[in-house]
Amino acid sequence: MKLFVISFLLFMIVHFNSVNSQNLSIGFMGGIKSFPGNSYYSKDIGWPGIYEINGTRTWFTGLGFSSELNLGLVLNYRFSELPLGLTLDFNYSSMNGKSNWPQWDLNNPELPPTYSDIEARMDYYSLGLGGKYFFPIERFEPYISVSALMNYFGDVKSYYKKMDSEYFVNNYGLRYGLSFGGGMDYKLSKSISVNGNIAFEMNNFIKSREGEDKFNTLMYSFGIAYYLL
């Protein structure tokens, strides 16, 4: 249901801008999200157990997320008489953490444990609405940007390879945040431009539960945009 609402809002804004704007482009992005600092999201998964961490009870000491692939779709509206622009972007990342868990032979406890891979996975969706301020230099257009974020953290599930089993770990839901960054557009032609961007994202700045670590990421992205109008 949440994804349907996000998709509907995205469609309505595309339709509205197509009718009313004079400088509208749609772009596709790819890049990497990484985790600065240390938090529950980036710490090693650790050994199995029951821990009171990150505002809830969990099996893991961390989720082991590091650098994750990010894919995105962005709408850009540029004011023709001002060095200002508006953006609406939708991003998706599949967060993955890996570690090893020990397993002892209960019939022979004196034997050393064997180890098997354990994974933690979480789908991350983000809708951002923001603005850009440009410093145009002919075809080059450096800018600074700020965006408000609505983020959906999917349920965290673990996969224990040795037993070929899936386990539910944590549930999260909607979080709200802010993004600050900068980048550069370069016009290849009247209808196509390429982009490079870096942003610091505070993904659960608002609505995180009590005791929950901050889910802060750095996003490095590159993309290509096509001008609709």
CSV table of C-alpha atoms in Angstrom, one decimal:
chain,number,residue,atom,x,y,z
A,1,MET,CA,0.0,0.0,0.0
A,2,LYS,CA,2.8,2.4,0.9
A,3,LEU,CA,4.6,1.8,-2.4
A,4,PHE,CA,1.3,2.3,-4.3
A,5,VAL,CA,0.9,5.7,-2.7
A,6,ILE,CA,4.5,6.7,-3.5
A,7,SER,CA,4.0,5.6,-7.1
A,8,PHE,CA,0.7,7.5,-7.4
A,9,LEU,CA,2.3,10.7,-6.1
A,10,LEU,CA,5.2,10.3,-8.5
A,11,PHE,CA,2.8,9.9,-11.5
A,12,MET,CA,0.7,12.9,-10.5
A,13,ILE,CA,3.8,15.2,-10.2
A,14,VAL,CA,5.1,14.0,-13.6
A,15,HIS,CA,1.7,14.8,-15.2
A,16,PHE,CA,1.4,18.2,-13.5
A,17,ASN,CA,4.9,19.3,-14.5
A,18,SER,CA,4.4,18.0,-18.1
A,19,VAL,CA,1.5,20.4,-18.5
A,20,ASN,CA,2.8,23.4,-16.7
A,21,SER,CA,6.6,23.6,-16.8
A,22,GLN,CA,9.0,24.9,-19.4
A,23,ASN,CA,12.1,23.0,-18.4
A,24,LEU,CA,11.5,19.5,-17.2
A,25,SER,CA,13.8,16.5,-17.4
A,26,ILE,CA,13.7,12.9,-16.2
A,27,GLY,CA,16.8,11.1,-15.2
A,28,PHE,CA,18.1,7.7,-14.2
A,29,MET,CA,20.8,7.3,-11.5
A,30,GLY,CA,23.1,4.6,-10.3
A,31,GLY,CA,25.5,4.7,-7.4
A,32,ILE,CA,26.7,3.6,-4.0
A,33,LYS,CA,25.4,4.2,-0.5
A,34,SER,CA,28.0,3.9,2.3
A,35,PHE,CA,27.8,4.2,6.0
A,36,PRO,CA,30.1,6.9,7.7
A,37,GLY,CA,30.9,6.2,11.3
A,38,ASN,CA,29.8,3.2,13.3
A,39,SER,CA,26.3,2.2,14.1
A,40,TYR,CA,24.1,-0.9,14.5
A,41,TYR,CA,23.5,-0.9,10.8
A,42,SER,CA,27.2,-1.0,9.9
A,43,LYS,CA,28.6,-3.1,12.9
A,44,ASP,CA,29.6,-6.7,12.3
A,45,ILE,CA,26.7,-9.2,12.7
A,46,GLY,CA,28.5,-11.0,15.5
A,47,TRP,CA,27.6,-14.3,17.1
A,48,PRO,CA,24.1,-15.5,17.7
A,49,GLY,CA,22.3,-14.4,20.8
A,50,ILE,CA,19.5,-12.2,22.2
A,51,TYR,CA,20.6,-8.5,22.4
A,52,GLU,CA,18.8,-5.4,23.5
A,53,ILE,CA,20.2,-3.1,20.8
A,54,ASN,CA,18.9,-0.3,18.5
A,55,GLY,CA,15.8,0.2,20.5
A,56,THR,CA,14.6,-3.4,20.2
A,57,ARG,CA,15.5,-7.0,20.9
A,58,THR,CA,17.6,-8.5,18.1
A,59,TRP,CA,19.6,-11.6,17.3
A,60,PHE,CA,22.5,-9.6,15.9
A,61,THR,CA,25.1,-7.2,17.4
A,62,GLY,CA,24.9,-5.3,14.1
A,63,LEU,CA,23.6,-5.8,10.5
A,64,GLY,CA,26.9,-5.6,8.7
A,65,PHE,CA,25.8,-3.1,6.0
A,66,SER,CA,28.7,-1.4,4.2
A,67,SER,CA,28.6,-0.1,0.6
A,68,GLU,CA,25.3,-0.9,-1.1
A,69,LEU,CA,24.2,-0.4,-4.7
A,70,ASN,CA,21.5,2.3,-5.2
A,71,LEU,CA,19.2,2.9,-8.2
A,72,GLY,CA,17.1,5.9,-8.7
A,73,LEU,CA,14.7,7.9,-10.9
A,74,VAL,CA,14.6,11.7,-10.7
A,75,LEU,CA,12.5,14.5,-12.0
A,76,ASN,CA,14.1,17.9,-12.4
A,77,TYR,CA,12.4,21.2,-12.9
A,78,ARG,CA,14.6,24.2,-13.7
A,79,PHE,CA,13.4,27.8,-13.5
A,80,SER,CA,14.3,29.5,-16.8
A,81,GLU,CA,15.1,32.9,-15.3
A,82,LEU,CA,16.7,31.9,-11.9
A,83,PRO,CA,19.6,29.6,-10.9
A,84,LEU,CA,17.1,27.5,-9.0
A,85,GLY,CA,15.6,24.0,-9.5
A,86,LEU,CA,13.3,21.6,-7.9
A,87,THR,CA,13.8,17.8,-7.7
A,88,LEU,CA,11.6,14.8,-7.0
A,89,ASP,CA,13.6,11.5,-6.7
A,90,PHE,CA,12.8,7.9,-5.9
A,91,ASN,CA,15.6,5.6,-4.8
A,92,TYR,CA,16.0,1.9,-4.0
A,93,SER,CA,18.8,0.0,-2.3
A,94,SER,CA,19.0,-3.6,-1.3
A,95,MET,CA,21.0,-3.6,2.0
A,96,ASN,CA,23.1,-6.7,2.7
A,97,GLY,CA,25.3,-7.8,5.5
A,98,LYS,CA,27.4,-11.0,5.8
A,99,SER,CA,29.2,-12.8,8.6
A,100,ASN,CA,29.9,-16.3,9.9
A,101,TRP,CA,28.0,-18.1,12.7
A,102,PRO,CA,29.5,-21.0,14.7
A,103,GLN,CA,27.6,-24.3,15.2
A,104,TRP,CA,28.6,-26.9,17.8
A,105,ASP,CA,27.9,-30.6,17.7
A,106,LEU,CA,25.8,-31.1,20.8
A,107,ASN,CA,26.7,-34.8,20.8
A,108,ASN,CA,30.4,-33.9,20.8
A,109,PRO,CA,30.7,-30.6,22.6
A,110,GLU,CA,34.4,-31.0,23.0
A,111,LEU,CA,34.9,-30.6,19.2
A,112,PRO,CA,35.5,-27.1,17.8
A,113,PRO,CA,32.5,-25.5,16.1
A,114,THR,CA,32.0,-25.4,12.3
A,115,TYR,CA,31.0,-22.1,10.7
A,116,SER,CA,28.4,-21.2,8.2
A,117,ASP,CA,27.5,-18.0,6.3
A,118,ILE,CA,24.8,-15.7,7.8
A,119,GLU,CA,23.2,-12.8,5.9
A,120,ALA,CA,21.1,-9.9,6.9
A,121,ARG,CA,19.0,-8.2,4.2
A,122,MET,CA,16.8,-5.1,4.1
A,123,ASP,CA,15.0,-3.3,1.3
A,124,TYR,CA,15.3,0.5,1.5
A,125,TYR,CA,13.0,2.9,-0.5
A,126,SER,CA,13.3,6.7,-0.4
A,127,LEU,CA,11.2,9.5,-1.8
A,128,GLY,CA,12.9,12.9,-1.8
A,129,LEU,CA,11.6,16.4,-2.5
A,130,GLY,CA,14.2,19.2,-2.7
A,131,GLY,CA,15.8,22.2,-4.3
A,132,LYS,CA,19.0,23.0,-6.0
A,133,TYR,CA,21.0,26.3,-6.4
A,134,PHE,CA,23.1,26.4,-9.5
A,135,PHE,CA,26.4,28.2,-10.4
A,136,PRO,CA,26.3,27.9,-14.2
A,137,ILE,CA,29.5,28.0,-16.2
A,138,GLU,CA,28.5,27.5,-19.8
A,139,ARG,CA,27.7,23.8,-20.2
A,140,PHE,CA,28.9,23.0,-16.7
A,141,GLU,CA,26.3,23.6,-13.9
A,142,PRO,CA,27.7,23.0,-10.4
A,143,TYR,CA,25.0,23.1,-7.6
A,144,ILE,CA,24.3,22.6,-4.0
A,145,SER,CA,21.1,20.8,-2.9
A,146,VAL,CA,18.9,20.1,0.1
A,147,SER,CA,16.0,17.6,0.2
A,148,ALA,CA,13.3,16.3,2.6
A,149,LEU,CA,13.2,12.5,2.6
A,150,MET,CA,10.5,10.0,3.3
A,151,ASN,CA,12.1,6.6,3.7
A,152,TYR,CA,10.7,3.1,4.1
A,153,PHE,CA,12.9,0.6,5.8
A,154,GLY,CA,11.8,-3.0,5.0
A,155,ASP,CA,11.7,-5.8,7.5
A,156,VAL,CA,15.2,-7.2,8.2
A,157,LYS,CA,15.5,-10.9,7.5
A,158,SER,CA,18.5,-13.2,8.0
A,159,TYR,CA,19.5,-16.2,5.9
A,160,TYR,CA,21.5,-19.0,7.5
A,161,LYS,CA,23.1,-20.8,4.5
A,162,LYS,CA,24.0,-24.0,6.3
A,163,MET,CA,20.4,-24.8,7.3
A,164,ASP,CA,19.0,-23.1,4.2
A,165,SER,CA,16.6,-21.1,6.5
A,166,GLU,CA,15.1,-17.7,6.6
A,167,TYR,CA,14.5,-15.8,9.9
A,168,PHE,CA,12.7,-12.6,10.6
A,169,VAL,CA,14.9,-10.2,12.6
A,170,ASN,CA,13.4,-6.7,12.9
A,171,ASN,CA,10.7,-4.5,11.5
A,172,TYR,CA,11.0,-0.8,10.9
A,173,GLY,CA,8.6,1.0,8.6
A,174,LEU,CA,8.5,4.7,7.7
A,175,ARG,CA,11.2,7.2,8.7
A,176,TYR,CA,11.8,10.8,7.7
A,177,GLY,CA,15.0,12.6,7.1
A,178,LEU,CA,17.1,15.3,5.4
A,179,SER,CA,19.7,15.2,2.7
A,180,PHE,CA,22.5,17.8,2.0
A,181,GLY,CA,24.8,17.6,-1.0
A,182,GLY,CA,26.2,19.0,-4.2
A,183,GLY,CA,27.1,17.9,-7.7
A,184,MET,CA,27.3,19.0,-11.3
A,185,ASP,CA,25.2,18.8,-14.4
A,186,TYR,CA,26.9,18.8,-17.9
A,187,LYS,CA,24.8,19.3,-21.0
A,188,LEU,CA,25.8,17.0,-23.8
A,189,SER,CA,23.1,18.4,-26.1
A,190,LYS,CA,19.8,20.4,-25.9
A,191,SER,CA,18.0,17.3,-24.8
A,192,ILE,CA,20.5,15.2,-22.8
A,193,SER,CA,22.7,15.9,-19.8
A,194,VAL,CA,24.9,13.8,-17.4
A,195,ASN,CA,25.2,14.3,-13.7
A,196,GLY,CA,27.5,13.5,-10.8
A,197,ASN,CA,26.3,14.0,-7.2
A,198,ILE,CA,27.3,13.3,-3.6
A,199,ALA,CA,24.9,13.7,-0.6
A,200,PHE,CA,24.9,13.2,3.1
A,201,GLU,CA,21.6,11.6,4.1
A,202,MET,CA,20.1,11.5,7.6
A,203,ASN,CA,17.6,8.8,6.8
A,204,ASN,CA,15.8,8.4,10.2
A,205,PHE,CA,16.2,11.9,11.5
A,206,ILE,CA,12.5,11.9,12.5
A,207,LYS,CA,10.3,9.0,13.7
A,208,SER,CA,13.1,6.7,14.7
A,209,ARG,CA,12.1,4.6,17.8
A,210,GLU,CA,13.7,5.3,21.2
A,211,GLY,CA,17.2,4.0,21.3
A,212,GLU,CA,17.5,3.5,17.5
A,213,ASP,CA,20.9,4.3,16.0
A,214,LYS,CA,21.0,7.0,13.3
A,215,PHE,CA,20.8,5.6,9.8
A,216,ASN,CA,23.2,8.0,8.1
A,217,THR,CA,24.6,7.4,4.6
A,218,LEU,CA,26.8,9.0,2.0
A,219,MET,CA,25.4,8.5,-1.5
A,220,TYR,CA,27.6,8.8,-4.6
A,221,SER,CA,25.6,8.7,-7.8
A,222,PHE,CA,25.9,9.2,-11.5
A,223,GLY,CA,23.1,9.6,-14.0
A,224,ILE,CA,21.8,10.7,-17.3
A,225,ALA,CA,18.8,13.0,-17.9
A,226,TYR,CA,16.5,13.6,-20.9
A,227,TYR,CA,14.7,16.9,-21.2
A,228,LEU,CA,11.0,16.5,-21.8
A,229,LEU,CA,10.4,20.2,-22.3
